PDB file of C-alpha atoms in Angstrom:
ATOM      1  CA  UNK A 254     -33.684 -36.917 -19.821  1.00 46.00           C
ATOM      2  CA  UNK A 255     -30.062 -36.444 -20.456  1.00 50.00           C
ATOM      3  CA  UNK A 256     -28.791 -35.654 -16.639  1.00 50.00           C
ATOM      4  CA  UNK A 257     -26.568 -32.230 -16.722  1.00 51.00           C
ATOM      5  CA  UNK A 258     -22.857 -32.846 -16.629  1.00 53.00           C
ATOM      6  CA  UNK A 259     -21.264 -31.046 -13.622  1.00 60.00           C
ATOM      7  CA  UNK A 260     -17.394 -31.454 -13.865  1.00 66.00           C
ATOM      8  CA  UNK A 261     -15.548 -31.981 -10.236  1.00 76.00           C
ATOM      9  CA  UNK A 262     -12.627 -29.948  -9.120  1.00 79.00           C
ATOM     10  CA  UNK A 263      -9.625 -31.708  -8.321  1.00 84.00           C
ATOM     11  CA  UNK A 264      -9.629 -32.016  -4.494  1.00 85.00           C
ATOM     12  CA  UNK A 265      -6.123 -30.163  -4.462  1.00 85.00           C
ATOM     13  CA  UNK A 266      -7.120 -27.375  -6.926  1.00 81.00           C
ATOM     14  CA  UNK A 267     -10.478 -27.330  -4.121  1.00 81.00           C
ATOM     15  CA  UNK A 268      -7.688 -26.575  -1.425  1.00 80.00           C
ATOM     16  CA  UNK A 269      -5.455 -24.368  -3.391  1.00 73.00           C
ATOM     17  CA  UNK A 270      -8.655 -21.993  -3.558  1.00 72.00           C
ATOM     18  CA  UNK A 271      -9.061 -22.317   0.050  1.00 75.00           C
ATOM     19  CA  UNK A 272      -5.983 -21.704   0.538  1.00 71.00           C
ATOM     20  CA  UNK A 273      -5.358 -18.465  -1.588  1.00 65.00           C
ATOM     21  CA  UNK A 274      -9.297 -17.566  -0.823  1.00 61.00           C
ATOM     22  CA  UNK A 275     -11.445 -15.556  -3.608  1.00 56.00           C
ATOM     23  CA  UNK A 276      -8.302 -13.255  -3.997  1.00 56.00           C
ATOM     24  CA  UNK A 277      -4.922 -14.244  -4.994  1.00 57.00           C
ATOM     25  CA  UNK A 278      -2.167 -11.969  -5.848  1.00 55.00           C
ATOM     26  CA  UNK A 279       1.527 -13.366  -5.362  1.00 52.00           C
ATOM     27  CA  UNK A 280       2.523 -10.968  -8.487  1.00 46.00           C
ATOM     28  CA  UNK A 281       2.085  -7.849  -9.649  1.00 45.00           C
ATOM     29  CA  UNK A 282       0.336  -7.407 -12.646  1.00 47.00           C
ATOM     30  CA  UNK A 283      -1.830 -10.411 -11.734  1.00 55.00           C
ATOM     31  CA  UNK A 284      -5.379 -10.127 -11.936  1.00 56.00           C
ATOM     32  CA  UNK A 285      -6.369 -10.549  -8.166  1.00 55.00           C
ATOM     33  CA  UNK A 286      -9.808 -11.753  -8.616  1.00 61.00           C
ATOM     34  CA  UNK A 287     -10.551 -15.565  -9.248  1.00 65.00           C
ATOM     35  CA  UNK A 288     -14.414 -15.466  -8.405  1.00 67.00           C
ATOM     36  CA  UNK A 289     -16.610 -13.308  -9.772  1.00 70.00           C
ATOM     37  CA  UNK A 290     -19.724 -11.173  -7.524  1.00 72.00           C
ATOM     38  CA  UNK A 291     -21.814 -14.207  -8.136  1.00 76.00           C
ATOM     39  CA  UNK A 292     -19.246 -17.036  -6.796  1.00 70.00           C
ATOM     40  CA  UNK A 293     -18.591 -18.392 -10.047  1.00 73.00           C
ATOM     41  CA  UNK A 294     -14.643 -18.423 -11.942  1.00 72.00           C
ATOM     42  CA  UNK A 295     -14.521 -15.167 -14.067  1.00 74.00           C
ATOM     43  CA  UNK A 296     -14.411 -16.916 -17.878  1.00 77.00           C
ATOM     44  CA  UNK A 297     -11.205 -16.039 -18.779  1.00 83.00           C
ATOM     45  CA  UNK A 298     -11.866 -18.793 -21.846  1.00 86.00           C
ATOM     46  CA  UNK A 299     -13.892 -16.113 -23.184  1.00 87.00           C
ATOM     47  CA  UNK A 300     -10.985 -13.684 -23.315  1.00 88.00           C
ATOM     48  CA  UNK A 301      -8.286 -16.016 -24.501  1.00 91.00           C
ATOM     49  CA  UNK A 302     -10.888 -16.970 -27.893  1.00 92.00           C
ATOM     50  CA  UNK A 303     -11.309 -13.144 -28.612  1.00 91.00           C
ATOM     51  CA  UNK A 304      -7.735 -12.982 -28.851  1.00 90.00           C
ATOM     52  CA  UNK A 305      -5.912 -14.119 -32.187  1.00 92.00           C
ATOM     53  CA  UNK A 306      -2.660 -14.829 -30.434  1.00 91.00           C
ATOM     54  CA  UNK A 307      -3.899 -16.449 -27.520  1.00 92.00           C
ATOM     55  CA  UNK A 308      -6.406 -17.717 -29.661  1.00 94.00           C
ATOM     56  CA  UNK A 309      -3.996 -19.908 -31.678  1.00 93.00           C
ATOM     57  CA  UNK A 310      -1.400 -21.053 -29.079  1.00 93.00           C
ATOM     58  CA  UNK A 311      -4.200 -22.359 -26.791  1.00 94.00           C
ATOM     59  CA  UNK A 312      -5.863 -24.398 -29.833  1.00 93.00           C
ATOM     60  CA  UNK A 313      -1.969 -26.117 -30.158  1.00 93.00           C
ATOM     61  CA  UNK A 314      -2.014 -27.858 -27.368  1.00 94.00           C
ATOM     62  CA  UNK A 315      -5.504 -29.881 -28.658  1.00 94.00           C
ATOM     63  CA  UNK A 316      -7.983 -29.405 -26.071  1.00 94.00           C
ATOM     64  CA  UNK A 317     -10.985 -28.138 -25.524  1.00 93.00           C
ATOM     65  CA  UNK A 318     -11.974 -24.883 -24.427  1.00 93.00           C
ATOM     66  CA  UNK A 319     -15.364 -26.980 -22.475  1.00 89.00           C
ATOM     67  CA  UNK A 320     -12.867 -29.020 -20.700  1.00 90.00           C
ATOM     68  CA  UNK A 321     -10.744 -26.193 -19.007  1.00 91.00           C
ATOM     69  CA  UNK A 322     -10.982 -24.089 -16.154  1.00 87.00           C
ATOM     70  CA  UNK A 323      -9.061 -20.760 -16.703  1.00 87.00           C
ATOM     71  CA  UNK A 324      -8.187 -19.555 -13.081  1.00 79.00           C
ATOM     72  CA  UNK A 325      -5.411 -17.174 -12.972  1.00 77.00           C
ATOM     73  CA  UNK A 326      -4.739 -14.038 -15.423  1.00 77.00           C
ATOM     74  CA  UNK A 327      -1.773 -12.197 -15.931  1.00 73.00           C
ATOM     75  CA  UNK A 328      -2.213  -8.328 -17.135  1.00 69.00           C
ATOM     76  CA  UNK A 329      -4.107 -10.164 -19.590  1.00 72.00           C
ATOM     77  CA  UNK A 330      -0.888 -11.334 -21.937  1.00 80.00           C
ATOM     78  CA  UNK A 331      -0.819 -14.701 -20.248  1.00 84.00           C
ATOM     79  CA  UNK A 332      -3.477 -17.063 -18.588  1.00 89.00           C
ATOM     80  CA  UNK A 333      -2.967 -20.110 -16.526  1.00 89.00           C
ATOM     81  CA  UNK A 334      -5.626 -22.934 -16.582  1.00 91.00           C
ATOM     82  CA  UNK A 335      -6.046 -26.982 -15.474  1.00 91.00           C
ATOM     83  CA  UNK A 336      -8.239 -29.932 -17.424  1.00 92.00           C
ATOM     84  CA  UNK A 337     -11.372 -30.988 -15.465  1.00 87.00           C
ATOM     85  CA  UNK A 338     -10.298 -34.745 -16.683  1.00 83.00           C
ATOM     86  CA  UNK A 339     -10.875 -36.390 -12.646  1.00 80.00           C
ATOM     87  CA  UNK A 340      -6.707 -35.931 -11.610  1.00 86.00           C
ATOM     88  CA  UNK A 341      -6.203 -35.012  -8.477  1.00 88.00           C
ATOM     89  CA  UNK A 342      -3.417 -33.153  -9.130  1.00 92.00           C
ATOM     90  CA  UNK A 343      -3.337 -32.208 -12.753  1.00 92.00           C
ATOM     91  CA  UNK A 344      -0.621 -30.279 -14.801  1.00 95.00           C
ATOM     92  CA  UNK A 345      -1.012 -26.492 -14.662  1.00 93.00           C
ATOM     93  CA  UNK A 346      -0.954 -25.070 -18.473  1.00 95.00           C
ATOM     94  CA  UNK A 347      -0.559 -21.396 -19.683  1.00 92.00           C
ATOM     95  CA  UNK A 348      -0.682 -19.141 -22.943  1.00 92.00           C
ATOM     96  CA  UNK A 349       0.741 -16.273 -23.060  1.00 89.00           C
ATOM     97  CA  UNK A 350       0.265 -13.727 -25.951  1.00 85.00           C
ATOM     98  CA  UNK A 351       3.966 -11.740 -25.589  1.00 78.00           C
ATOM     99  CA  UNK A 352       6.236 -14.936 -25.190  1.00 80.00           C
ATOM    100  CA  UNK A 353       8.777 -15.860 -28.145  1.00 79.00           C
ATOM    101  CA  UNK A 354       8.186 -18.945 -29.654  1.00 80.00           C
ATOM    102  CA  UNK A 355       4.531 -20.703 -30.710  1.00 83.00           C
ATOM    103  CA  UNK A 356       4.501 -23.977 -29.470  1.00 85.00           C
ATOM    104  CA  UNK A 357       2.812 -24.784 -25.970  1.00 84.00           C
ATOM    105  CA  UNK A 358       5.308 -23.876 -22.920  1.00 84.00           C
ATOM    106  CA  UNK A 359       5.610 -27.065 -20.718  1.00 90.00           C
ATOM    107  CA  UNK A 360       2.756 -28.036 -17.970  1.00 94.00           C
ATOM    108  CA  UNK A 361       3.794 -28.299 -14.552  1.00 93.00           C
ATOM    109  CA  UNK A 362       2.148 -30.254 -11.630  1.00 94.00           C
ATOM    110  CA  UNK A 363      -0.682 -27.629  -9.311  1.00 90.00           C
ATOM    111  CA  UNK A 364       1.005 -29.306  -6.561  1.00 91.00           C
ATOM    112  CA  UNK A 365       4.492 -27.828  -7.390  1.00 91.00           C
ATOM    113  CA  UNK A 366       2.446 -24.593  -9.363  1.00 86.00           C
ATOM    114  CA  UNK A 367       1.183 -24.210  -6.128  1.00 83.00           C
ATOM    115  CA  UNK A 368       4.615 -24.880  -3.885  1.00 84.00           C
ATOM    116  CA  UNK A 369       6.001 -22.206  -6.214  1.00 82.00           C
ATOM    117  CA  UNK A 370       3.624 -19.291  -5.966  1.00 77.00           C
ATOM    118  CA  UNK A 371       3.915 -19.630  -2.204  1.00 76.00           C
ATOM    119  CA  UNK A 372       7.696 -19.218  -2.629  1.00 77.00           C
ATOM    120  CA  UNK A 373       7.472 -16.177  -4.460  1.00 73.00           C
ATOM    121  CA  UNK A 374       5.095 -14.818  -2.555  1.00 72.00           C
ATOM    122  CA  UNK A 375       6.988 -15.231   0.509  1.00 72.00           C
ATOM    123  CA  UNK A 376      10.430 -13.865  -1.283  1.00 68.00           C
ATOM    124  CA  UNK A 377       7.930 -10.732  -2.264  1.00 65.00           C
ATOM    125  CA  UNK A 378       6.639  -9.792   1.479  1.00 69.00           C
ATOM    126  CA  UNK A 379      10.004 -10.300   3.141  1.00 66.00           C
ATOM    127  CA  UNK A 380      11.700  -7.992   0.384  1.00 64.00           C
ATOM    128  CA  UNK A 381       9.145  -5.272   0.536  1.00 66.00           C
ATOM    129  CA  UNK A 382       9.006  -5.563   4.641  1.00 73.00           C
ATOM    130  CA  UNK A 383      12.789  -4.810   4.175  1.00 85.00           C
ATOM    131  CA  UNK A 384      13.063  -0.773   3.999  1.00 91.00           C
ATOM    132  CA  UNK A 385      16.632  -1.920   1.904  1.00 92.00           C
ATOM    133  CA  UNK A 386      16.216  -4.104  -1.273  1.00 85.00           C
ATOM    134  CA  UNK A 387      19.246  -4.996  -3.298  1.00 86.00           C
ATOM    135  CA  UNK A 388      18.608  -3.872  -6.789  1.00 84.00           C
ATOM    136  CA  UNK A 389      20.066  -5.797  -9.808  1.00 81.00           C
ATOM    137  CA  UNK A 390      18.920  -3.407 -12.146  1.00 80.00           C
ATOM    138  CA  UNK A 391      21.747  -2.816 -15.070  1.00 83.00           C
ATOM    139  CA  UNK A 392      20.076   0.184 -16.804  1.00 82.00           C
ATOM    140  CA  UNK A 393      20.066   2.418 -13.497  1.00 87.00           C
ATOM    141  CA  UNK A 394      23.523   1.019 -12.078  1.00 88.00           C
ATOM    142  CA  UNK A 395      24.677   1.896 -15.793  1.00 84.00           C
ATOM    143  CA  UNK A 396      23.371   4.874 -15.595  1.00 85.00           C
ATOM    144  CA  UNK A 397      24.479   5.975 -11.763  1.00 87.00           C
ATOM    145  CA  UNK A 398      28.166   4.719 -12.773  1.00 85.00           C
ATOM    146  CA  UNK A 399      28.156   6.407 -16.051  1.00 82.00           C
ATOM    147  CA  UNK A 400      27.338   9.481 -14.354  1.00 79.00           C
ATOM    148  CA  UNK A 401      30.776  10.056 -12.781  1.00 76.00           C
ATOM    149  CA  UNK A 402      31.588  12.641 -13.597  1.00 70.00           C
ATOM    150  CA  UNK A 403      28.689  14.791 -12.717  1.00 71.00           C
ATOM    151  CA  UNK A 404      29.493  16.955 -16.040  1.00 66.00           C
ATOM    152  CA  UNK A 405      28.612  13.815 -18.142  1.00 69.00           C
ATOM    153  CA  UNK A 406      25.305  13.817 -16.699  1.00 69.00           C
ATOM    154  CA  UNK A 407      23.163  15.476 -20.134  1.00 65.00           C
ATOM    155  CA  UNK A 408      23.903  12.447 -21.950  1.00 65.00           C
ATOM    156  CA  UNK A 409      21.814  10.326 -19.814  1.00 67.00           C
ATOM    157  CA  UNK A 410      18.775  12.266 -19.637  1.00 68.00           C
ATOM    158  CA  UNK A 411      18.368  13.165 -16.004  1.00 72.00           C
ATOM    159  CA  UNK A 412      15.936  16.253 -15.523  1.00 71.00           C
ATOM    160  CA  UNK A 413      17.612  18.737 -14.401  1.00 70.00           C
ATOM    161  CA  UNK A 414      20.755  21.231 -15.846  1.00 68.00           C
ATOM    162  CA  UNK A 415      21.312  23.108 -12.630  1.00 80.00           C
ATOM    163  CA  UNK A 416      22.875  21.931  -9.627  1.00 86.00           C
ATOM    164  CA  UNK A 417      24.838  22.745  -6.393  1.00 90.00           C
ATOM    165  CA  UNK A 418      27.771  21.460  -5.680  1.00 90.00           C
ATOM    166  CA  UNK A 419      29.279  21.388  -2.254  1.00 93.00           C
ATOM    167  CA  UNK A 420      32.570  21.154  -0.350  1.00 93.00           C
ATOM    168  CA  UNK A 421      32.977  18.038   2.065  1.00 94.00           C
ATOM    169  CA  UNK A 422      34.717  19.323   5.178  1.00 92.00           C
ATOM    170  CA  UNK A 423      37.370  17.465   6.448  1.00 89.00           C
ATOM    171  CA  UNK A 424      36.995  14.808   8.510  1.00 83.00           C
ATOM    172  CA  UNK A 425      33.551  13.823   7.468  1.00 84.00           C
ATOM    173  CA  UNK A 426      33.076   9.838   7.724  1.00 78.00           C
ATOM    174  CA  UNK A 427      29.594   9.573   8.938  1.00 82.00           C
ATOM    175  CA  UNK A 428      27.668   6.360   8.319  1.00 82.00           C
ATOM    176  CA  UNK A 429      24.764   7.357  10.674  1.00 88.00           C
ATOM    177  CA  UNK A 430      23.576  10.048   8.262  1.00 93.00           C
ATOM    178  CA  UNK A 431      20.187   8.662   8.219  1.00 95.00           C
ATOM    179  CA  UNK A 432      18.578  10.449  11.552  1.00 94.00           C
ATOM    180  CA  UNK A 433      18.920  14.123   9.490  1.00 95.00           C
ATOM    181  CA  UNK A 434      18.482  12.776   6.234  1.00 96.00           C
ATOM    182  CA  UNK A 435      14.837  10.264   6.374  1.00 96.00           C
ATOM    183  CA  UNK A 436      13.194  13.311   6.654  1.00 96.00           C
ATOM    184  CA  UNK A 437      14.166  14.826   4.099  1.00 97.00           C
ATOM    185  CA  UNK A 438      13.585  12.093   1.350  1.00 97.00           C
ATOM    186  CA  UNK A 439       9.997  11.559   3.277  1.00 95.00           C
ATOM    187  CA  UNK A 440       9.316  15.097   2.278  1.00 95.00           C
ATOM    188  CA  UNK A 441      10.850  14.584  -1.119  1.00 95.00           C
ATOM    189  CA  UNK A 442       8.604  11.757  -2.022  1.00 93.00           C
ATOM    190  CA  UNK A 443       4.893  11.594  -3.128  1.00 83.00           C
ATOM    191  CA  UNK A 444       3.873   9.228  -5.514  1.00 78.00           C
ATOM    192  CA  UNK A 445       7.071   6.573  -5.528  1.00 82.00           C
ATOM    193  CA  UNK A 446       8.186   5.870  -2.206  1.00 88.00           C
ATOM    194  CA  UNK A 447      11.447   4.647  -2.525  1.00 90.00           C
ATOM    195  CA  UNK A 448      14.464   5.957  -4.247  1.00 94.00           C
ATOM    196  CA  UNK A 449      17.456   4.115  -5.581  1.00 94.00           C
ATOM    197  CA  UNK A 450      21.090   4.342  -3.347  1.00 96.00           C
ATOM    198  CA  UNK A 451      24.017   3.571  -4.918  1.00 96.00           C
ATOM    199  CA  UNK A 452      26.743   2.478  -2.284  1.00 95.00           C
ATOM    200  CA  UNK A 453      30.369   0.088  -2.519  1.00 92.00           C
ATOM    201  CA  UNK A 454      29.411  -0.507  -6.123  1.00 92.00           C
ATOM    202  CA  UNK A 455      25.842  -1.966  -4.918  1.00 94.00           C
ATOM    203  CA  UNK A 456      22.221  -0.786  -6.100  1.00 94.00           C
ATOM    204  CA  UNK A 457      19.865  -0.484  -3.666  1.00 93.00           C
ATOM    205  CA  UNK A 458      16.382   0.673  -3.412  1.00 91.00           C
ATOM    206  CA  UNK A 459      15.334   2.177  -0.259  1.00 93.00           C
ATOM    207  CA  UNK A 460      12.161   2.833   1.420  1.00 92.00           C
ATOM    208  CA  UNK A 461      12.611   5.649   3.868  1.00 93.00           C
ATOM    209  CA  UNK A 462       8.902   5.265   5.506  1.00 90.00           C
ATOM    210  CA  UNK A 463       9.144   2.034   6.561  1.00 89.00           C
ATOM    211  CA  UNK A 464      12.530   2.459   7.786  1.00 91.00           C
ATOM    212  CA  UNK A 465      11.250   3.061  11.612  1.00 88.00           C
ATOM    213  CA  UNK A 466      14.765   2.000  13.215  1.00 90.00           C
ATOM    214  CA  UNK A 467      17.211   4.434  11.045  1.00 92.00           C
ATOM    215  CA  UNK A 468      19.039   1.011   9.919  1.00 88.00           C
ATOM    216  CA  UNK A 469      22.142   1.544   8.273  1.00 93.00           C
ATOM    217  CA  UNK A 470      22.123  -1.877   6.714  1.00 91.00           C
ATOM    218  CA  UNK A 471      24.396  -0.840   4.003  1.00 93.00           C
ATOM    219  CA  UNK A 472      26.472   1.339   5.934  1.00 93.00           C
ATOM    220  CA  UNK A 473      25.822   4.160   4.063  1.00 95.00           C
ATOM    221  CA  UNK A 474      27.751   6.659   3.938  1.00 95.00           C
ATOM    222  CA  UNK A 475      26.639   9.569   1.842  1.00 96.00           C
ATOM    223  CA  UNK A 476      30.489  11.508   1.476  1.00 95.00           C
ATOM    224  CA  UNK A 477      31.836   8.742   0.324  1.00 94.00           C
ATOM    225  CA  UNK A 478      33.111   8.783  -3.274  1.00 92.00           C
ATOM    226  CA  UNK A 479      31.026   7.119  -5.629  1.00 93.00           C
ATOM    227  CA  UNK A 480      27.578   7.383  -3.511  1.00 95.00           C
ATOM    228  CA  UNK A 481      24.682   8.014  -5.260  1.00 95.00           C
ATOM    229  CA  UNK A 482      21.021   9.006  -4.099  1.00 96.00           C
ATOM    230  CA  UNK A 483      18.497   9.417  -6.593  1.00 93.00           C
ATOM    231  CA  UNK A 484      14.806   9.888  -7.470  1.00 92.00           C
ATOM    232  CA  UNK A 485      13.523   7.094  -9.326  1.00 89.00           C
ATOM    233  CA  UNK A 486      12.063   9.565 -11.831  1.00 85.00           C
ATOM    234  CA  UNK A 487      15.633  11.178 -12.036  1.00 87.00           C
ATOM    235  CA  UNK A 488      14.589  14.435 -11.434  1.00 88.00           C
ATOM    236  CA  UNK A 489      16.084  15.268  -8.210  1.00 94.00           C
ATOM    237  CA  UNK A 490      19.212  13.333  -6.491  1.00 94.00           C
ATOM    238  CA  UNK A 491      22.631  13.913  -4.468  1.00 95.00           C
ATOM    239  CA  UNK A 492      26.240  12.129  -6.369  1.00 92.00           C
ATOM    240  CA  UNK A 493      29.365  12.604  -3.776  1.00 93.00           C
ATOM    241  CA  UNK A 494      32.570  12.225  -6.849  1.00 90.00           C
ATOM    242  CA  UNK A 495      35.778  12.233  -4.944  1.00 88.00           C
ATOM    243  CA  UNK A 496      35.352  15.590  -2.590  1.00 89.00           C
ATOM    244  CA  UNK A 497      32.775  16.886  -3.790  1.00 90.00           C
ATOM    245  CA  UNK A 498      29.036  16.771  -3.634  1.00 92.00           C
ATOM    246  CA  UNK A 499      26.392  17.368  -6.247  1.00 91.00           C
ATOM    247  CA  UNK A 500      22.800  17.942  -5.439  1.00 93.00           C
ATOM    248  CA  UNK A 501      20.341  18.049  -8.010  1.00 92.00           C
ATOM    249  CA  UNK A 502      16.631  19.102  -7.868  1.00 92.00           C
ATOM    250  CA  UNK A 503      15.286  22.622  -6.894  1.00 92.00           C
ATOM    251  CA  UNK A 504      13.453  21.492  -4.381  1.00 94.00           C
ATOM    252  CA  UNK A 505      15.749  19.161  -3.107  1.00 96.00           C
ATOM    253  CA  UNK A 506      18.642  21.084  -3.139  1.00 94.00           C
ATOM    254  CA  UNK A 507      15.879  23.796  -1.171  1.00 95.00           C
ATOM    255  CA  UNK A 508      15.956  21.229   1.446  1.00 96.00           C
ATOM    256  CA  UNK A 509      19.356  20.453   1.476  1.00 96.00           C
ATOM    257  CA  UNK A 510      19.832  23.852   2.518  1.00 95.00           C
ATOM    258  CA  UNK A 511      17.786  24.311   4.922  1.00 96.00           C
ATOM    259  CA  UNK A 512      18.898  21.479   6.738  1.00 95.00           C
ATOM    260  CA  UNK A 513      22.665  22.503   6.133  1.00 94.00           C
ATOM    261  CA  UNK A 514      23.811  22.401   9.658  1.00 93.00           C
ATOM    262  CA  UNK A 515      23.221  18.980   9.595  1.00 94.00           C
ATOM    263  CA  UNK A 516      25.919  18.113   6.679  1.00 95.00           C
ATOM    264  CA  UNK A 517      29.252  18.016   6.812  1.00 94.00           C
ATOM    265  CA  UNK A 518      29.540  19.976   3.723  1.00 94.00           C
ATOM    266  CA  UNK A 519      30.227  23.953   2.694  1.00 92.00           C
ATOM    267  CA  UNK A 520      28.239  25.286  -0.291  1.00 84.00           C
ATOM    268  CA  UNK A 521      30.886  27.023  -2.865  1.00 76.00           C
ATOM    269  CA  UNK A 522      29.665  27.302  -6.153  1.00 56.00           C
ATOM    270  CA  UNK A 523      26.243  26.931  -8.736  1.00 53.00           C
ATOM    271  CA  UNK A 524      26.767  26.109 -12.017  1.00 51.00           C
ATOM    272  CA  UNK A 525      25.314  25.435 -15.080  1.00 44.00           C
ATOM    273  CA  UNK A 526      26.001  22.087 -17.178  1.00 44.00           C
TER     274      UNK A 526
END
């Protein structure tokens, strides 16, 4: 009788599992489950074999499925795997359905993969522990910058054709606007908990619910020229253009009106773009 050969996992990989646990989600979009309900690894190899592009790209490595352990899934389009070949620090390979190049990606040692994953997770947690997150989204920044003056806003597909215009009162230079602005933003935000804030030519993602100390880290002054606060669905917002503030979105307009005594504003006209 031939003894059944059971591959032994590399020691570094078992350490990786003890550290990451049963669940591992360093990046948005990655599958969190490493193991199924029986404690066995998910057979991601089966998913790859059933996908024409993934299967073709995997076979370019020249490996056999039975010699590989697939351990991380990125939304069903990218899979990471190691070879069970006795190496303590095996190389991590990947197959990607959406990559432009057909040739296999260059593998990296598991030790380096773990370090990169850890650093990514630390950055991810630090980013979302801070209510103010600097954003590099060029399309959003271009949209906001291109929306000055407000009369051109329609070509940027904002979901409104009505605004309320306010005159900024003289000597309005208040950077401590958060105590009365944050409650309004919190009431407006439901499924999406953040807004875009554009100030001093920089774009930020701001999460009011996380800002327990109301820390105005960026020195936001809502009356400063070319300042904007915008819902991520572009349905409501605030633009400061010169000495004028434009408020759009019916519910947001009403909340500003209900709290107008807190703002250094005087409403002087309504209009349609």
